[in-house]
């Protein structure tokens, strides 16, 4: 018997290697590599036309791809599409609810097409309607639903089979802030239950709030990948901006702190410098106080995913990627 | 590294799921029909209006050798089947062009059930409107033969015809890029019965139209129906049967092929 291996790597739920896809001359995906650990949220971030939807559709067996491999829970997407379909739930960009059916009928229909049987389909539908706060509207035709209700019903439909992997293609595009937050709560609850979620989004805040890891897709490639904190660290660190009580003190303050590489803004009477540790802030303020250069306001700014997004999706970046 | 392939379902299992999934999708289509006014219009109000119009408006001017209502009822039934088929083309095309198809395709269901579900719903809906037209016709003076076997054969003929044109419409729905395009199919199925023996005998038509009217596939079906319902000869039955089965033999595999090609892209 082989000896048990120590510390096996955590099993990946989704593994993509060198995936390519072209429409004629247009190379939409130019070799995508992704690994999504089980039970985590992975966000694909990118501008319109970056290939996010194409990638999700390829992984969901709806879109054949040209090269590379993709596995979902160990099953090959290309050679075992039926097995993959049994493991995934997909919520597309356009809610695919049946408008003439009620919310409940929609879910029961999906349950029966999943071959759950009538009774189990009904039970599961009731459970999900309750969880997504749709019980009151369950007997209404979905054409009377709001955008947020449709998205929730659509998501509920993709959860009927309790799939271990869920793909969400722009789950909150076009939703109002309240519905967006409800959707986020729903996604967090799914992940807490052990579901793996791969979502695409154009909203940096969404990726920041929900995702364990983020890949920025640009020009058909993964431009950068990591946790939100790692990505932000790539574009710079936190900065502190100090407003001096007397703008005339600005040159003196800049001289005093010159070791920290400050930038003075005479128009605002502010001094801004990178912050390496929070301890620096205390030292900074003490030094200014000792030199009798009073400060009226302190503002700390962290880099945002916006900075990452704009840094990696700049048009010049696209050129060098070719 | 190898992963064992998922066990392929047995042929018997596949056939079972095709039936079960078709039943689910048939119920869905029938629910749609009950909740859409235009579906109700096309499958109930229009056939009845057509019946009343031909009997009371045109009937007085048309002389066909028998009571006109007896002559025209089979024609109305066949026209009504055409409306139902065009509805099927539109509904199927709507499924293909909306998010519905992605939802269905991401399910481990029988994909053929999408086609058979629409056809079965259309068949049921249409048999219902057939009975409605027949009942109304009898109430306003239609006097058919009373041989129960002939009646069963007549319903069978209608059902076969409905199946044939439904599969034509499924093929059209698969090709159409939009529901509007699919509704163009309506013109074709609405026009055909007019240039057949549905409303007037073809021998009253100009010589140029007559060969077409006598030999296009709607005419033998109508003549068979007429023979069965009125107790007149049913010489056209073999031709009607051959046409319908021939159409099915082409359209069923063609629809399956077109559907697979369309959904693979």
mmCIF file of N, CA, C and O in Angstrom, chain B residues 170-208:
data_model
loop_
_atom_site.group_PDB
_atom_site.id
_atom_site.type_symbol
_atom_site.label_atom_id
_atom_site.label_comp_id
_atom_site.label_asym_id
_atom_site.label_seq_id
_atom_site.Cartn_x
_atom_site.Cartn_y
_atom_site.Cartn_z
ATOM 1 N N UNK B 170 -41.779 22.820 -36.797
ATOM 2 C CA UNK B 170 -40.612 22.720 -35.911
ATOM 3 C C UNK B 170 -39.337 22.943 -36.731
ATOM 4 O O UNK B 170 -38.433 23.680 -36.315
ATOM 5 N N UNK B 171 -39.310 22.334 -37.923
ATOM 6 C CA UNK B 171 -38.133 22.537 -38.785
ATOM 7 C C UNK B 171 -37.988 24.021 -39.122
ATOM 8 O O UNK B 171 -36.886 24.578 -39.055
ATOM 9 N N UNK B 172 -39.110 24.678 -39.457
ATOM 10 C CA UNK B 172 -39.074 26.120 -39.738
ATOM 11 C C UNK B 172 -38.617 26.912 -38.517
ATOM 12 O O UNK B 172 -37.821 27.834 -38.626
ATOM 13 N N UNK B 173 -39.170 26.557 -37.367
ATOM 14 C CA UNK B 173 -38.812 27.255 -36.131
ATOM 15 C C UNK B 173 -37.325 27.131 -35.824
ATOM 16 O O UNK B 173 -36.717 28.028 -35.253
ATOM 17 N N UNK B 174 -36.723 26.007 -36.206
ATOM 18 C CA UNK B 174 -35.297 25.798 -35.954
ATOM 19 C C UNK B 174 -34.440 26.665 -36.869
ATOM 20 O O UNK B 174 -33.378 27.132 -36.486
ATOM 21 N N UNK B 175 -34.946 26.870 -38.107
ATOM 22 C CA UNK B 175 -34.177 27.681 -39.064
ATOM 23 C C UNK B 175 -34.351 29.166 -38.775
ATOM 24 O O UNK B 175 -33.400 29.940 -38.874
ATOM 25 N N UNK B 176 -35.588 29.568 -38.374
ATOM 26 C CA UNK B 176 -35.905 30.993 -38.216
ATOM 27 C C UNK B 176 -34.979 31.633 -37.183
ATOM 28 O O UNK B 176 -34.714 31.065 -36.138
ATOM 29 N N UNK B 177 -34.487 32.827 -37.515
ATOM 30 C CA UNK B 177 -33.590 33.540 -36.593
ATOM 31 C C UNK B 177 -34.372 34.318 -35.549
ATOM 32 O O UNK B 177 -33.825 34.847 -34.611
ATOM 33 N N UNK B 178 -35.684 34.470 -35.754
ATOM 34 C CA UNK B 178 -36.498 35.202 -34.780
ATOM 35 C C UNK B 178 -37.911 34.644 -34.815
ATOM 36 O O UNK B 178 -38.298 33.963 -35.765
ATOM 37 N N UNK B 179 -38.668 34.953 -33.777
ATOM 38 C CA UNK B 179 -40.052 34.498 -33.717
ATOM 39 C C UNK B 179 -40.859 35.110 -34.859
ATOM 40 O O UNK B 179 -41.764 34.484 -35.411
ATOM 41 N N UNK B 180 -40.491 36.344 -35.250
ATOM 42 C CA UNK B 180 -41.198 37.001 -36.349
ATOM 43 C C UNK B 180 -40.975 36.213 -37.646
ATOM 44 O O UNK B 180 -41.888 36.025 -38.436
ATOM 45 N N UNK B 181 -39.736 35.781 -37.830
ATOM 46 C CA UNK B 181 -39.421 34.986 -39.013
ATOM 47 C C UNK B 181 -40.242 33.712 -39.025
ATOM 48 O O UNK B 181 -40.776 33.307 -40.062
ATOM 49 N N UNK B 182 -40.349 33.088 -37.866
ATOM 50 C CA UNK B 182 -41.105 31.841 -37.775
ATOM 51 C C UNK B 182 -42.572 32.071 -38.102
ATOM 52 O O UNK B 182 -43.231 31.221 -38.678
ATOM 53 N N UNK B 183 -43.073 33.250 -37.752
ATOM 54 C CA UNK B 183 -44.494 33.508 -38.005
ATOM 55 C C UNK B 183 -44.744 33.693 -39.498
ATOM 56 O O UNK B 183 -45.875 33.593 -39.952
ATOM 57 N N UNK B 184 -43.683 33.925 -40.284
ATOM 58 C CA UNK B 184 -43.821 33.973 -41.730
ATOM 59 C C UNK B 184 -44.354 32.646 -42.271
ATOM 60 O O UNK B 184 -44.986 32.598 -43.321
ATOM 61 N N UNK B 185 -44.082 31.604 -41.516
ATOM 62 C CA UNK B 185 -44.555 30.270 -41.868
ATOM 63 C C UNK B 185 -46.081 30.239 -41.956
ATOM 64 O O UNK B 185 -46.668 29.469 -42.697
ATOM 65 N N UNK B 186 -46.730 31.119 -41.197
ATOM 66 C CA UNK B 186 -48.191 31.200 -41.188
ATOM 67 C C UNK B 186 -48.750 31.357 -42.595
ATOM 68 O O UNK B 186 -49.719 30.715 -42.965
ATOM 69 N N UNK B 187 -48.095 32.221 -43.388
ATOM 70 C CA UNK B 187 -48.617 32.484 -44.729
ATOM 71 C C UNK B 187 -48.683 31.203 -45.539
ATOM 72 O O UNK B 187 -49.657 30.933 -46.223
ATOM 73 N N UNK B 188 -47.619 30.421 -45.435
ATOM 74 C CA UNK B 188 -47.528 29.180 -46.183
ATOM 75 C C UNK B 188 -48.657 28.226 -45.801
ATOM 76 O O UNK B 188 -49.377 27.731 -46.660
ATOM 77 N N UNK B 189 -48.847 28.008 -44.503
ATOM 78 C CA UNK B 189 -49.864 27.036 -44.107
ATOM 79 C C UNK B 189 -51.281 27.577 -44.253
ATOM 80 O O UNK B 189 -52.226 26.821 -44.402
ATOM 81 N N UNK B 190 -51.421 28.908 -44.234
ATOM 82 C CA UNK B 190 -52.760 29.472 -44.395
ATOM 83 C C UNK B 190 -53.169 29.465 -45.863
ATOM 84 O O UNK B 190 -54.342 29.359 -46.199
ATOM 85 N N UNK B 191 -52.185 29.562 -46.725
ATOM 86 C CA UNK B 191 -52.452 29.671 -48.143
ATOM 87 C C UNK B 191 -52.790 28.308 -48.756
ATOM 88 O O UNK B 191 -53.714 28.200 -49.562
ATOM 89 N N UNK B 192 -52.067 27.284 -48.338
ATOM 90 C CA UNK B 192 -52.216 25.966 -48.972
ATOM 91 C C UNK B 192 -53.662 25.449 -49.069
ATOM 92 O O UNK B 192 -54.076 25.009 -50.136
ATOM 93 N N UNK B 193 -54.447 25.496 -47.988
ATOM 94 C CA UNK B 193 -55.806 24.954 -48.095
ATOM 95 C C UNK B 193 -56.671 25.694 -49.120
ATOM 96 O O UNK B 193 -57.572 25.089 -49.707
ATOM 97 N N UNK B 194 -56.376 26.987 -49.368
ATOM 98 C CA UNK B 194 -57.206 27.733 -50.323
ATOM 99 C C UNK B 194 -57.034 27.185 -51.732
ATOM 100 O O UNK B 194 -57.972 27.169 -52.518
ATOM 101 N N UNK B 195 -55.797 26.743 -52.047
ATOM 102 C CA UNK B 195 -55.559 26.157 -53.363
ATOM 103 C C UNK B 195 -55.586 24.635 -53.223
ATOM 104 O O UNK B 195 -54.643 23.938 -53.560
ATOM 105 N N UNK B 196 -56.684 24.136 -52.649
ATOM 106 C CA UNK B 196 -56.881 22.695 -52.519
ATOM 107 C C UNK B 196 -58.373 22.486 -52.633
ATOM 108 O O UNK B 196 -59.116 23.413 -52.990
ATOM 109 N N UNK B 197 -58.824 21.291 -52.294
ATOM 110 C CA UNK B 197 -60.269 21.065 -52.370
ATOM 111 C C UNK B 197 -60.955 21.451 -51.061
ATOM 112 O O UNK B 197 -62.082 21.054 -50.806
ATOM 113 N N UNK B 198 -60.285 22.262 -50.206
ATOM 114 C CA UNK B 198 -60.851 22.582 -48.895
ATOM 115 C C UNK B 198 -62.160 23.367 -48.999
ATOM 116 O O UNK B 198 -63.137 23.037 -48.334
ATOM 117 N N UNK B 199 -62.177 24.401 -49.830
ATOM 118 C CA UNK B 199 -63.346 25.292 -49.855
ATOM 119 C C UNK B 199 -64.169 25.166 -51.121
ATOM 120 O O UNK B 199 -65.377 25.355 -51.091
ATOM 121 N N UNK B 200 -63.497 24.887 -52.230
ATOM 122 C CA UNK B 200 -64.218 24.683 -53.500
ATOM 123 C C UNK B 200 -63.569 23.510 -54.227
ATOM 124 O O UNK B 200 -62.375 23.278 -54.060
ATOM 125 N N UNK B 201 -64.349 22.778 -55.072
ATOM 126 C CA UNK B 201 -63.747 21.669 -55.820
ATOM 127 C C UNK B 201 -62.712 22.205 -56.805
ATOM 128 O O UNK B 201 -62.957 23.217 -57.456
ATOM 129 N N UNK B 202 -61.538 21.563 -56.912
ATOM 130 C CA UNK B 202 -60.489 22.058 -57.812
ATOM 131 C C UNK B 202 -60.938 22.154 -59.264
ATOM 132 O O UNK B 202 -60.387 22.976 -60.000
ATOM 133 N N UNK B 203 -61.945 21.363 -59.682
ATOM 134 C CA UNK B 203 -62.323 21.434 -61.099
ATOM 135 C C UNK B 203 -63.034 22.734 -61.447
ATOM 136 O O UNK B 203 -63.337 22.991 -62.600
ATOM 137 N N UNK B 204 -63.328 23.574 -60.436
ATOM 138 C CA UNK B 204 -63.881 24.899 -60.728
ATOM 139 C C UNK B 204 -62.770 25.933 -60.880
ATOM 140 O O UNK B 204 -63.036 27.095 -61.153
ATOM 141 N N UNK B 205 -61.508 25.507 -60.655
ATOM 142 C CA UNK B 205 -60.395 26.459 -60.721
ATOM 143 C C UNK B 205 -59.854 26.563 -62.138
ATOM 144 O O UNK B 205 -60.082 25.673 -62.955
ATOM 145 N N UNK B 206 -59.091 27.631 -62.449
ATOM 146 C CA UNK B 206 -58.482 27.762 -63.776
ATOM 147 C C UNK B 206 -57.541 26.587 -64.044
ATOM 148 O O UNK B 206 -56.975 26.008 -63.104
ATOM 149 N N UNK B 207 -57.363 26.254 -65.309
ATOM 150 C CA UNK B 207 -56.563 25.086 -65.699
ATOM 151 C C UNK B 207 -55.147 25.142 -65.126
ATOM 152 O O UNK B 207 -54.566 24.109 -64.804
ATOM 153 N N UNK B 208 -54.615 26.354 -64.992
ATOM 154 C CA UNK B 208 -53.242 26.488 -64.512
ATOM 155 C C UNK B 208 -53.104 26.062 -63.049
ATOM 156 O O UNK B 208 -52.084 25.532 -62.634
#
